[in-house]
Backbone as a ProteinNet text record, in pm:
[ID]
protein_1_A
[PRIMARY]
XXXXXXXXXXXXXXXXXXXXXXXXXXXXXXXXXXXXXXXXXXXXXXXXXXXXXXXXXXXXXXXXXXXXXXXXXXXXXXXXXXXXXXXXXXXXXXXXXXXXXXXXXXXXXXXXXXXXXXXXXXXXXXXXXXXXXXXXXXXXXXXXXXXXXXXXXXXXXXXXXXXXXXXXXXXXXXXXXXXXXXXXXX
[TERTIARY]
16580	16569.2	16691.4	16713.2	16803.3	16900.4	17039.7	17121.2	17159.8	17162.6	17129.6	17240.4	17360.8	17492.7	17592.5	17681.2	17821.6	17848.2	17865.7	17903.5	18018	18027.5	18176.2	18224.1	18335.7	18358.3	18387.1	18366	18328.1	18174.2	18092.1	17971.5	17949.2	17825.4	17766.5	17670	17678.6	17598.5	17511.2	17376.8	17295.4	17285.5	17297.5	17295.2	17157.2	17052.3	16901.9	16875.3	16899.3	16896.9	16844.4	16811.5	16781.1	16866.5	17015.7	17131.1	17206.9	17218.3	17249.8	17158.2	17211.8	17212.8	17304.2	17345.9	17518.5	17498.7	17578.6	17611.2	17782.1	17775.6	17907.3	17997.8	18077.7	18165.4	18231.5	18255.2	18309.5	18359.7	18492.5	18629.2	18630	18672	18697.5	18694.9	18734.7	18710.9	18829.8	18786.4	18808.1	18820.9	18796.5	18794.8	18697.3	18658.9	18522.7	18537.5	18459.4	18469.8	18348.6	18291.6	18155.7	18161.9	18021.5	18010.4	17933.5	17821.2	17691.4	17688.5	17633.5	17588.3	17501.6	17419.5	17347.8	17400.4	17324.1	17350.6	17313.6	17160.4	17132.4	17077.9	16916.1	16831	16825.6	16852.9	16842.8	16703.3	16742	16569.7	16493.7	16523.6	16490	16409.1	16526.2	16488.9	16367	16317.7	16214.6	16085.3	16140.6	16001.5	15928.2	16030.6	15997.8	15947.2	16001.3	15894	15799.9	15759.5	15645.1	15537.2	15626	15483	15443.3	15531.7	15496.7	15396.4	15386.1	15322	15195.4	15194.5	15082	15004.3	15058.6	15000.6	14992.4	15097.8	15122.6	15208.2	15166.6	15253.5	15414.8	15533.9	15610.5	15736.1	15629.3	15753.4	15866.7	15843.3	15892.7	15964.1	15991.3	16020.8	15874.4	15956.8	15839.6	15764.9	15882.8	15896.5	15776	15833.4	15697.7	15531.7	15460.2	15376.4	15365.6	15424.6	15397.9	15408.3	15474.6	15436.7	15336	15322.2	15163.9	15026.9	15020	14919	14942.5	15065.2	15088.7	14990.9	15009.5	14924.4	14767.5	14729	14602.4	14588.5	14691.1	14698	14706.5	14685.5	14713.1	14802.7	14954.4	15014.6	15033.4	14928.6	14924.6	14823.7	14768.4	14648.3	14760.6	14875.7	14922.7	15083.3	15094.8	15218.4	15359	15440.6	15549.8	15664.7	15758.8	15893	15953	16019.3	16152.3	16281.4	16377.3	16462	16555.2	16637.1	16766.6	16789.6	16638.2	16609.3	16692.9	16768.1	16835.1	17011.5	17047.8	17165.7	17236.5	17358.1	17377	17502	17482.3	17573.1	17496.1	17521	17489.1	17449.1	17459.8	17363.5	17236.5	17204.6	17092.1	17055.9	16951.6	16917.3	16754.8	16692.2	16509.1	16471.4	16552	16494	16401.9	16420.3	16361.1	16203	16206.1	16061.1	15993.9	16086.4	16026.2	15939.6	16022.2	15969.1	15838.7	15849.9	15711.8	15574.1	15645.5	15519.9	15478.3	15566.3	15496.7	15416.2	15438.8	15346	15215.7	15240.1	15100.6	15018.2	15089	14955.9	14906.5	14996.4	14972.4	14792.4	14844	14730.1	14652.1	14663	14507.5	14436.2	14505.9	14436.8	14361.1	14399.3	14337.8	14191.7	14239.5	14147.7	14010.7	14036.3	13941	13901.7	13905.6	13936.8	13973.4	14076.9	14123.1	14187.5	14154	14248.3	14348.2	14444.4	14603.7	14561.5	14673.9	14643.1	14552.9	14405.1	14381.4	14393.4	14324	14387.8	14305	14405.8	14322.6	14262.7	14144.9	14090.4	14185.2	14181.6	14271.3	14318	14214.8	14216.4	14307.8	14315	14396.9	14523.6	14543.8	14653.4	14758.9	14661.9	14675.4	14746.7	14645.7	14707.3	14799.7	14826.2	14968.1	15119.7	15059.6	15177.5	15242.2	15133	15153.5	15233.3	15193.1	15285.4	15430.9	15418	15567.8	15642.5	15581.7	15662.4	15718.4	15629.6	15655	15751.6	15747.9	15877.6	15987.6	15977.2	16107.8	16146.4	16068.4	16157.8	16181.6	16067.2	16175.8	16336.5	16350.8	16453.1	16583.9	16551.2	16658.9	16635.3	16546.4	16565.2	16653	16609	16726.4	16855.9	16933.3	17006.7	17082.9	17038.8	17038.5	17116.1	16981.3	17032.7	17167.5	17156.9	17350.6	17438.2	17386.5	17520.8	17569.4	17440.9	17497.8	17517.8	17480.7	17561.3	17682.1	17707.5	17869.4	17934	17877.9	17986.5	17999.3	17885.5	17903.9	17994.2	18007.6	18118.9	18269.4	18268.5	18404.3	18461.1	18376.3	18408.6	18280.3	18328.3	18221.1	18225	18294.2	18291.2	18196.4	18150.2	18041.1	17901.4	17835.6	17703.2	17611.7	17638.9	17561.4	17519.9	17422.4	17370.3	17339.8	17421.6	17340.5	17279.4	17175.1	17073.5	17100.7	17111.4	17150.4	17096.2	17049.7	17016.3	16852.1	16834.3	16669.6	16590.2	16576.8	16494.6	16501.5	16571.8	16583.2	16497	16417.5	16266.7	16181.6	16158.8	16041.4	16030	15934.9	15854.8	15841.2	15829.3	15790.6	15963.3	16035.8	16126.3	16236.2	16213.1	16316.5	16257.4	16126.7	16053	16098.3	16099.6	16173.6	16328.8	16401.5	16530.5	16539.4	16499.5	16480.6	16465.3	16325.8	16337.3	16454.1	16481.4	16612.1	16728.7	16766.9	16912.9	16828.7	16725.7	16688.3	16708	16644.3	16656.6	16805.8	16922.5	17058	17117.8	17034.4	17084.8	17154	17138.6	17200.5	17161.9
15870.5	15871.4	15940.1	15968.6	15988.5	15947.5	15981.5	15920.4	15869.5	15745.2	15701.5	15679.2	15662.1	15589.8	15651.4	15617.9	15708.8	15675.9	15741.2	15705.6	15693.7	15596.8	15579.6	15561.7	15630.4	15639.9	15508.5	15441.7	15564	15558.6	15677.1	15670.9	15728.4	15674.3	15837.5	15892.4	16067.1	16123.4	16210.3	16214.4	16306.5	16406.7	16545.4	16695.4	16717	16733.4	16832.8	16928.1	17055.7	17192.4	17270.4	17404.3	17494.3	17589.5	17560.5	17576.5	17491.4	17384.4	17265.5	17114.9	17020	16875.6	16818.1	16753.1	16636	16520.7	16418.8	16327.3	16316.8	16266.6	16257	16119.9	16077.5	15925.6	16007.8	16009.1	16057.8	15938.2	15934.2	15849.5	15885.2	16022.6	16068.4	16178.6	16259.3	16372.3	16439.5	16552.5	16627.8	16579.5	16447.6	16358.9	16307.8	16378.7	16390.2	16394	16309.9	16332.1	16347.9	16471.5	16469.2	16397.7	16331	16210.6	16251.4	16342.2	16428.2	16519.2	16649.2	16775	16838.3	16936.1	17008.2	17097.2	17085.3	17124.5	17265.3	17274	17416.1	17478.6	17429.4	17436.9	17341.9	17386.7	17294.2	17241.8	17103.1	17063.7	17169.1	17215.3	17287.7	17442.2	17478.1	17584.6	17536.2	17466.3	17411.1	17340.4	17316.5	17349.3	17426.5	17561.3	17731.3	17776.4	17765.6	17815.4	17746.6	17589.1	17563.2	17613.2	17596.9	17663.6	17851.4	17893.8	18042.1	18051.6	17933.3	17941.8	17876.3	17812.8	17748.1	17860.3	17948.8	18052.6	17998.2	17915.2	17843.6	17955	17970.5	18041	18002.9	18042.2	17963	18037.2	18108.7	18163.6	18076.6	17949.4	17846.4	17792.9	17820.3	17770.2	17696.7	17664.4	17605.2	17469.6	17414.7	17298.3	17177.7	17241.6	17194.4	17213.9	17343.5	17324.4	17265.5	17236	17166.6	16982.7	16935.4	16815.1	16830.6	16917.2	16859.5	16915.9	16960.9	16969	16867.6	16771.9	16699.5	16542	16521.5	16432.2	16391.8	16555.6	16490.6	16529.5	16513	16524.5	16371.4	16346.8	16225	16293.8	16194.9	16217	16143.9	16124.2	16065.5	16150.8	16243.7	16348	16427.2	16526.9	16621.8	16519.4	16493.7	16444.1	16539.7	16474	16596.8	16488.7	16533.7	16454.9	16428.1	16317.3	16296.9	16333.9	16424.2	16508.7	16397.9	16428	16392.3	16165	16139	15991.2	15916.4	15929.7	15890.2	15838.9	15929.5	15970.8	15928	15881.3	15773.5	15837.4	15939.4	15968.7	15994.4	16094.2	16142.7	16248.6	16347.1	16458.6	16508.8	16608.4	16680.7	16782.2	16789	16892.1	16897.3	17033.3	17081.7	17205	17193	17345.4	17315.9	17198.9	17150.9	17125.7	17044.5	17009.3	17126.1	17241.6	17335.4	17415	17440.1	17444	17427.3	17292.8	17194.9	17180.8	17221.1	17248.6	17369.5	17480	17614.8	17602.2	17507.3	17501.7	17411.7	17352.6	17281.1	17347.3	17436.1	17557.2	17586.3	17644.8	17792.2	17684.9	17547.8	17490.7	17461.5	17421.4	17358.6	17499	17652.6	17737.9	17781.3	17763.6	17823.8	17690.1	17590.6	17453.2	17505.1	17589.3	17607.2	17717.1	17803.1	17919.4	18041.3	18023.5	18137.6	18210.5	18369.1	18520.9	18472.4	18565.5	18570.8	18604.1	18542.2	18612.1	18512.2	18426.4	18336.5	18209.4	18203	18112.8	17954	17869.2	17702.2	17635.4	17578.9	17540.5	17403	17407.2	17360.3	17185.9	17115.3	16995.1	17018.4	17104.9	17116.6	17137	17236	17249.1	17118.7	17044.5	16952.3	16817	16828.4	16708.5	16744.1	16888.2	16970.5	16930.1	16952.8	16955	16810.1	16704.5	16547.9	16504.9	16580.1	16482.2	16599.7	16723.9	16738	16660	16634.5	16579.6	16459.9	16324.4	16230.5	16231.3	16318.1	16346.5	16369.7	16483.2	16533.1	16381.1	16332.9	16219.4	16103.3	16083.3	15973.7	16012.4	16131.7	16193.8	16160.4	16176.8	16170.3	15994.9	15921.9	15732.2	15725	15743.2	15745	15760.7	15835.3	15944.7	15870.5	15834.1	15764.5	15568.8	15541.7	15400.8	15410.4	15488.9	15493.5	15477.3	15599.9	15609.3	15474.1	15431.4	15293.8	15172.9	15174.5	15058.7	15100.4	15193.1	15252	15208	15270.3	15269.1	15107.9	15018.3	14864.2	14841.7	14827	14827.4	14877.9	15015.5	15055.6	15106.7	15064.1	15090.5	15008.4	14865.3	14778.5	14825.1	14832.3	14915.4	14973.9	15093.4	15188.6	15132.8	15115.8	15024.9	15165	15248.4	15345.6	15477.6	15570.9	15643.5	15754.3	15885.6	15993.4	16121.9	16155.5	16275.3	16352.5	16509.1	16603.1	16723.4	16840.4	16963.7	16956.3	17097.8	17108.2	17032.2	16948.3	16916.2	16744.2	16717.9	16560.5	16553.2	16695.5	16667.4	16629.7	16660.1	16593.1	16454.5	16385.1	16290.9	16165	16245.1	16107	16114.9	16191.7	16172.6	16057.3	16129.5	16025.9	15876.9	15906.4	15731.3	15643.8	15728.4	15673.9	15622.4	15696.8	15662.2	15573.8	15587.5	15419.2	15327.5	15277.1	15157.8	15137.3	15231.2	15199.9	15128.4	15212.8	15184.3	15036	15046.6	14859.4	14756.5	14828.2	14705	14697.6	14768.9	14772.4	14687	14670.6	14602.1	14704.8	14866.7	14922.3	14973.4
7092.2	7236	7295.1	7413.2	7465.7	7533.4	7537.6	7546.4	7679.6	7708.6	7854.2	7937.7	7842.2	7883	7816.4	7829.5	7750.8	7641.2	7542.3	7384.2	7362.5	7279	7275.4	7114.8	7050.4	6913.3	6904.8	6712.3	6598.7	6640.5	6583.5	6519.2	6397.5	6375.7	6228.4	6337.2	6244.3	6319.4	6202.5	6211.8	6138	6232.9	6142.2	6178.1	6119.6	6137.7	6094.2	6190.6	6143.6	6181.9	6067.3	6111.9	6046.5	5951.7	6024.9	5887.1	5796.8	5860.6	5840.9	5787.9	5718.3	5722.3	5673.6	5778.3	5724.2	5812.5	5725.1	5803.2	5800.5	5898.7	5939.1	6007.8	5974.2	6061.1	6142	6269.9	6419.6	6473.5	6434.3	6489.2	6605.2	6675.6	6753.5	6822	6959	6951.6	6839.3	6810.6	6670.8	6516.2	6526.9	6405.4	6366.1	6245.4	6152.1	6019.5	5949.8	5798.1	5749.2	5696.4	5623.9	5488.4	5525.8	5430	5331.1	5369.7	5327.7	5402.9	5279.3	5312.3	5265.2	5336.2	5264.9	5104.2	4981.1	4837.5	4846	4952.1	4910	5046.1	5079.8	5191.6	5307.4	5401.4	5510.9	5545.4	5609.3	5613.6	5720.3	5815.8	5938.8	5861	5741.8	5642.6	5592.6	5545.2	5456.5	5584.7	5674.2	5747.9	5793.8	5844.6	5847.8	5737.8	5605.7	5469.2	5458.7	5497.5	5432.3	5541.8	5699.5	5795.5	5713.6	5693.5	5639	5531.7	5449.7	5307.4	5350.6	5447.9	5555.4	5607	5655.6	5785.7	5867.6	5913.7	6047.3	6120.6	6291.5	6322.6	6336.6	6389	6349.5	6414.6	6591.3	6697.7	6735.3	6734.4	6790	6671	6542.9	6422.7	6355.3	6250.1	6193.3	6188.2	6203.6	6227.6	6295.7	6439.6	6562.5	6467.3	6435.2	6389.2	6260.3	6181.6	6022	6157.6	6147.7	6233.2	6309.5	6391.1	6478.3	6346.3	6211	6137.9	6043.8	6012	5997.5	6007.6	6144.3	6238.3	6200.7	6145.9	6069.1	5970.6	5895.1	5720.4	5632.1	5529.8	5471.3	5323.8	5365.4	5286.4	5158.1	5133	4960.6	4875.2	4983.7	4857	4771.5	4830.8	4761.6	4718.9	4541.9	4515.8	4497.2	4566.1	4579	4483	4455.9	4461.1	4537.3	4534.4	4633.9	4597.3	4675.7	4623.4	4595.3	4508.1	4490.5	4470.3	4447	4477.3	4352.5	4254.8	4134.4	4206.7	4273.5	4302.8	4402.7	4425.1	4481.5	4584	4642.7	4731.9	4879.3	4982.5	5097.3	5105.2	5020.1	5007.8	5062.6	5074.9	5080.1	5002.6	4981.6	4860.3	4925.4	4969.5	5011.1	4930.2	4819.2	4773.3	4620.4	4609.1	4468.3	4533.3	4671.1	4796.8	4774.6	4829.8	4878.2	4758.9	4667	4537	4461.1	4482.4	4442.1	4561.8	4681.3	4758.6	4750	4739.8	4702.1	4587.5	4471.9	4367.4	4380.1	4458.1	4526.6	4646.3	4681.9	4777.9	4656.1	4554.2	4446.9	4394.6	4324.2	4275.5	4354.1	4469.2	4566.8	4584.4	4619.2	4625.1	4506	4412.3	4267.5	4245.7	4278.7	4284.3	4377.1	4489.3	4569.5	4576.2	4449	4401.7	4513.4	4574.1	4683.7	4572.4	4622.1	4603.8	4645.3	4623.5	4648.3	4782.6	4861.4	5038.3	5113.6	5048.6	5130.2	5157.8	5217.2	5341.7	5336.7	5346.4	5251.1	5404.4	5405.1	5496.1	5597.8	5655.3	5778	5739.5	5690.6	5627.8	5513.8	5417.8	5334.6	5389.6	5430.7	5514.6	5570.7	5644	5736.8	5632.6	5515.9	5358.4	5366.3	5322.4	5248.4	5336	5421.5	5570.2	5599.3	5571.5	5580.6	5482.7	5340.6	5209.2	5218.7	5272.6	5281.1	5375.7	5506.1	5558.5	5560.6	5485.2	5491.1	5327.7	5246.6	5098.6	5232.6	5292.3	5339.5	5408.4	5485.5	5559.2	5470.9	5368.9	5253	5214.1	5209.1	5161.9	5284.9	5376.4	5491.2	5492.7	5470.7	5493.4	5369.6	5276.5	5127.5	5176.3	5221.2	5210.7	5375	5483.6	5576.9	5522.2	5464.2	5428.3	5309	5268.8	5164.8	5269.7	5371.8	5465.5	5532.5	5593	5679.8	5583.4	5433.9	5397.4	5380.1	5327.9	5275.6	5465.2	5523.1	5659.2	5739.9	5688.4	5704.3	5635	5494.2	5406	5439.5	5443.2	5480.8	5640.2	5742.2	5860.6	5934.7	5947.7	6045	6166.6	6227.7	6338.6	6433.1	6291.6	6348.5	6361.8	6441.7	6459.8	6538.6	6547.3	6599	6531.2	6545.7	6455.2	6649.7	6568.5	6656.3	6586.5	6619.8	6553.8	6658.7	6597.1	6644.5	6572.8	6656.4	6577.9	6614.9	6580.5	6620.1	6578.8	6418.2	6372.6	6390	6487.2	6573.9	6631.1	6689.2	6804	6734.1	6575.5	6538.4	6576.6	6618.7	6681.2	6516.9	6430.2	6295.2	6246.1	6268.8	6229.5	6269.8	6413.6	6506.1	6471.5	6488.7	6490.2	6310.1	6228.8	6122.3	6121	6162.6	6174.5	6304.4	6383.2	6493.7	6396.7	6348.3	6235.1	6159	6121.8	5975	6081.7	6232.4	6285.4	6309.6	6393.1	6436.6	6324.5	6205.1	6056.6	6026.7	6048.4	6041.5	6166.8	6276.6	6415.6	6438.6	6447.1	6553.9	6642.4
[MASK]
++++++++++++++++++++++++++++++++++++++++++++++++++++++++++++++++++++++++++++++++++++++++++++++++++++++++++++++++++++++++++++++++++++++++++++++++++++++++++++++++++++++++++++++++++++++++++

């Protein structure tokens, strides 16, 4: 949601952009320590390739349309991995996602026997678009819940969480990370 009242340090803050993903503890103004960072692909990156491998248009980035084809996809038809789910730091890593969803167009198209070049019927699409997005956002709740126990642990303090960067407008996103700060009481 938006910010209604004045913020006041410390917080953490998640960065999801199209060059970027970090989290970060913000003591103060100019005082920041990245906690987590992007390894390779930004999540914002990996929603622009998968709308491209979609034939989603994607003037606006990609983003906006993979979430609204999303909406009527079911994300348990196409199995993806969850990146980096073993590993016990703050990281980000979308290029292993991205990876494995390019290999799941490659098979649902060969499944429905499309030529190279066409184009998977809109329901497919719509699956495809749902199980990336709900991997990509397991990946940021993972990756999210390290941060706020580590920062309960070593800085009680911080009870607040701010999202920042283009890919904060997604609508299932934000609504995920609300639950996690409410189940944390922040």
């Amino acid at each position: 949601s938006r910010l209604n009242s004045s913020l006041e340090f410390p917080f953490l803050s998640l960065l999801v952009s199209g060059g970027h993903c970090q989290l970060l503890r913000c003591d103060g103004i100019g005082s920041y320590e990245v906690i987590g960072g992007t390894l390779d692909d930004s999540l914002g990156e990996a929603y622009d390739k998968v709308a491209r491998m979609l034939n989603l248009p994607v003037g606006g980035g990609g983003g906006p349309a993979v979430e609204a084809l999303a909406k009527n996809g079911d994300p348990s038809v196409v199995k993806l991995p969850i990146p980096m789910q073993h590993r016990k730091d703050c990281d980000f890593s979308f290029a292993g996602l991205k990876n494995a969803f390019r290999m799941a167009v490659n098979k649902m198209k060969e499944i429905r026997g499309l030529e190279e070049g066409g184009d998977l019927a809109e329901q497919d699409k719509a699956d495809l678009a749902a199980s990336f997005q709900n991997v990509a956002i397991k990946h940021l709740e993972q990756r999210l819940k390290l941060a706020i126990s580590n920062t309960k642990r070593d800085t009680p303090a911080i009870d607040k969480l701010v999202v920042v960067g283009g890919v904060a407008a997604n609508k299932a996103i934000r609504e995920s990370l609300s639950n996690i700060c409410e189940a944390n009481e922040w």
